[in-house]
mmCIF file with all atom_site columns, C-alpha atoms in Angstrom:
data_model
loop_
_atom_site.group_PDB
_atom_site.id
_atom_site.type_symbol
_atom_site.label_atom_id
_atom_site.label_alt_id
_atom_site.label_comp_id
_atom_site.label_asym_id
_atom_site.label_entity_id
_atom_site.label_seq_id
_atom_site.pdbx_PDB_ins_code
_atom_site.Cartn_x
_atom_site.Cartn_y
_atom_site.Cartn_z
_atom_site.occupancy
_atom_site.B_iso_or_equiv
_atom_site.pdbx_formal_charge
_atom_site.auth_seq_id
_atom_site.auth_comp_id
_atom_site.auth_asym_id
_atom_site.auth_atom_id
_atom_site.pdbx_PDB_model_num
ATOM 1  C CA . MET A 1 1  ? -0.438 -15.205 -7.868  1.00 0.00 ? 92  MET A CA 1
ATOM 2  C CA . ALA A 1 2  ? 0.488  -17.482 -5.046  1.00 0.00 ? 93  ALA A CA 1
ATOM 3  C CA . TRP A 1 3  ? 1.189  -14.149 -2.888  1.00 0.00 ? 94  TRP A CA 1
ATOM 4  C CA . GLY A 1 4  ? -2.143 -12.840 -3.804  1.00 0.00 ? 95  GLY A CA 1
ATOM 5  C CA . VAL A 1 5  ? -0.649 -10.021 -5.986  1.00 0.00 ? 96  VAL A CA 1
ATOM 6  C CA . LYS A 1 6  ? -3.264 -8.608  -8.423  1.00 0.00 ? 97  LYS A CA 1
ATOM 7  C CA . ASN A 1 7  ? -1.896 -5.061  -9.000  1.00 0.00 ? 98  ASN A CA 1
ATOM 8  C CA . VAL A 1 8  ? 1.632  -3.987  -9.719  1.00 0.00 ? 99  VAL A CA 1
ATOM 9  C CA . PHE A 1 9  ? 2.373  0.030   -9.879  1.00 0.00 ? 100 PHE A CA 1
ATOM 10 C CA . GLY A 1 10 ? 5.704  1.189   -11.138 1.00 0.00 ? 101 GLY A CA 1
ATOM 11 C CA . VAL A 1 11 ? 7.865  3.349   -13.340 1.00 0.00 ? 102 VAL A CA 1
ATOM 12 C CA . VAL A 1 12 ? 8.500  2.119   -16.986 1.00 0.00 ? 103 VAL A CA 1
ATOM 13 C CA . GLY A 1 13 ? 12.179 1.969   -17.609 1.00 0.00 ? 104 GLY A CA 1
ATOM 14 C CA . ASP A 1 14 ? 14.877 -0.203  -19.300 1.00 0.00 ? 105 ASP A CA 1
ATOM 15 C CA . GLY A 1 15 ? 15.488 -2.164  -16.258 1.00 0.00 ? 106 GLY A CA 1
ATOM 16 C CA . ILE A 1 16 ? 12.068 -3.926  -15.893 1.00 0.00 ? 107 ILE A CA 1
ATOM 17 C CA . PHE A 1 17 ? 11.225 -4.657  -19.704 1.00 0.00 ? 108 PHE A CA 1
ATOM 18 C CA . TYR A 1 18 ? 11.407 -8.496  -18.808 1.00 0.00 ? 109 TYR A CA 1
ATOM 19 C CA . LEU A 1 19 ? 9.137  -7.875  -16.123 1.00 0.00 ? 110 LEU A CA 1
ATOM 20 C CA . LEU A 1 20 ? 6.393  -5.954  -18.337 1.00 0.00 ? 111 LEU A CA 1
ATOM 21 C CA . ASP A 1 21 ? 6.878  -8.643  -20.918 1.00 0.00 ? 112 ASP A CA 1
ATOM 22 C CA . ALA A 1 22 ? 5.839  -11.235 -18.483 1.00 0.00 ? 113 ALA A CA 1
ATOM 23 C CA . LEU A 1 23 ? 2.977  -9.245  -17.052 1.00 0.00 ? 114 LEU A CA 1
ATOM 24 C CA . ALA A 1 24 ? 1.590  -8.943  -20.647 1.00 0.00 ? 115 ALA A CA 1
ATOM 25 C CA . ARG A 1 25 ? 1.895  -12.727 -20.961 1.00 0.00 ? 116 ARG A CA 1
ATOM 26 C CA . GLN A 1 26 ? -0.845 -13.313 -18.300 1.00 0.00 ? 117 GLN A CA 1
ATOM 27 C CA . ASN A 1 27 ? -4.195 -11.809 -17.385 1.00 0.00 ? 118 ASN A CA 1
ATOM 28 C CA . THR A 1 28 ? -4.421 -11.991 -13.710 1.00 0.00 ? 119 THR A CA 1
ATOM 29 C CA . ILE A 1 29 ? -1.910 -9.139  -12.576 1.00 0.00 ? 120 ILE A CA 1
ATOM 30 C CA . LYS A 1 30 ? -2.588 -5.543  -13.929 1.00 0.00 ? 121 LYS A CA 1
ATOM 31 C CA . TYR A 1 31 ? 0.300  -3.156  -14.223 1.00 0.00 ? 122 TYR A CA 1
ATOM 32 C CA . TYR A 1 32 ? -0.217 0.461   -13.864 1.00 0.00 ? 123 TYR A CA 1
ATOM 33 C CA . ALA A 1 33 ? 2.366  2.745   -15.362 1.00 0.00 ? 124 ALA A CA 1
ATOM 34 C CA . VAL A 1 34 ? 3.208  5.902   -13.527 1.00 0.00 ? 125 VAL A CA 1
ATOM 35 C CA . ARG A 1 35 ? 5.511  8.805   -14.042 1.00 0.00 ? 126 ARG A CA 1
ATOM 36 C CA . HIS A 1 36 ? 7.117  9.017   -10.771 1.00 0.00 ? 127 HIS A CA 1
ATOM 37 C CA . GLU A 1 37 ? 7.473  6.436   -7.665  1.00 0.00 ? 128 GLU A CA 1
ATOM 38 C CA . GLU A 1 38 ? 5.821  8.433   -5.320  1.00 0.00 ? 129 GLU A CA 1
ATOM 39 C CA . THR A 1 39 ? 2.643  8.315   -7.464  1.00 0.00 ? 130 THR A CA 1
ATOM 40 C CA . ALA A 1 40 ? 2.771  4.708   -7.478  1.00 0.00 ? 131 ALA A CA 1
ATOM 41 C CA . SER A 1 41 ? 2.933  4.417   -3.506  1.00 0.00 ? 132 SER A CA 1
ATOM 42 C CA . LEU A 1 42 ? 0.064  6.615   -3.391  1.00 0.00 ? 133 LEU A CA 1
ATOM 43 C CA . MET A 1 43 ? -1.758 4.480   -5.828  1.00 0.00 ? 134 MET A CA 1
ATOM 44 C CA . ALA A 1 44 ? -1.076 1.209   -4.047  1.00 0.00 ? 135 ALA A CA 1
ATOM 45 C CA . PRO A 1 45 ? -3.868 0.257   -1.565  1.00 0.00 ? 136 PRO A CA 1
ATOM 46 C CA . ARG A 1 46 ? -2.641 0.133   1.921   1.00 0.00 ? 137 ARG A CA 1
ATOM 47 C CA . PRO A 1 47 ? -3.303 -3.241  4.048   1.00 0.00 ? 138 PRO A CA 1
ATOM 48 C CA . MET A 1 48 ? -5.837 -3.143  6.847   1.00 0.00 ? 139 MET A CA 1
ATOM 49 C CA . LEU A 1 49 ? -3.907 -2.743  10.285  1.00 0.00 ? 140 LEU A CA 1
ATOM 50 C CA . ASN A 1 50 ? -5.774 -4.742  13.095  1.00 0.00 ? 141 ASN A CA 1
#
């Protein structure tokens, strides 16, 4: 939470089960499972450019 992360978007797979387990054990960061990486990139909010 030190970096201000509130949401994580990604594809579920064997390589990230430890990450998913860690995210399930806390309640400050939400994980959104998608079926394709492009969907995750479209769902993620873009930072404001000034």
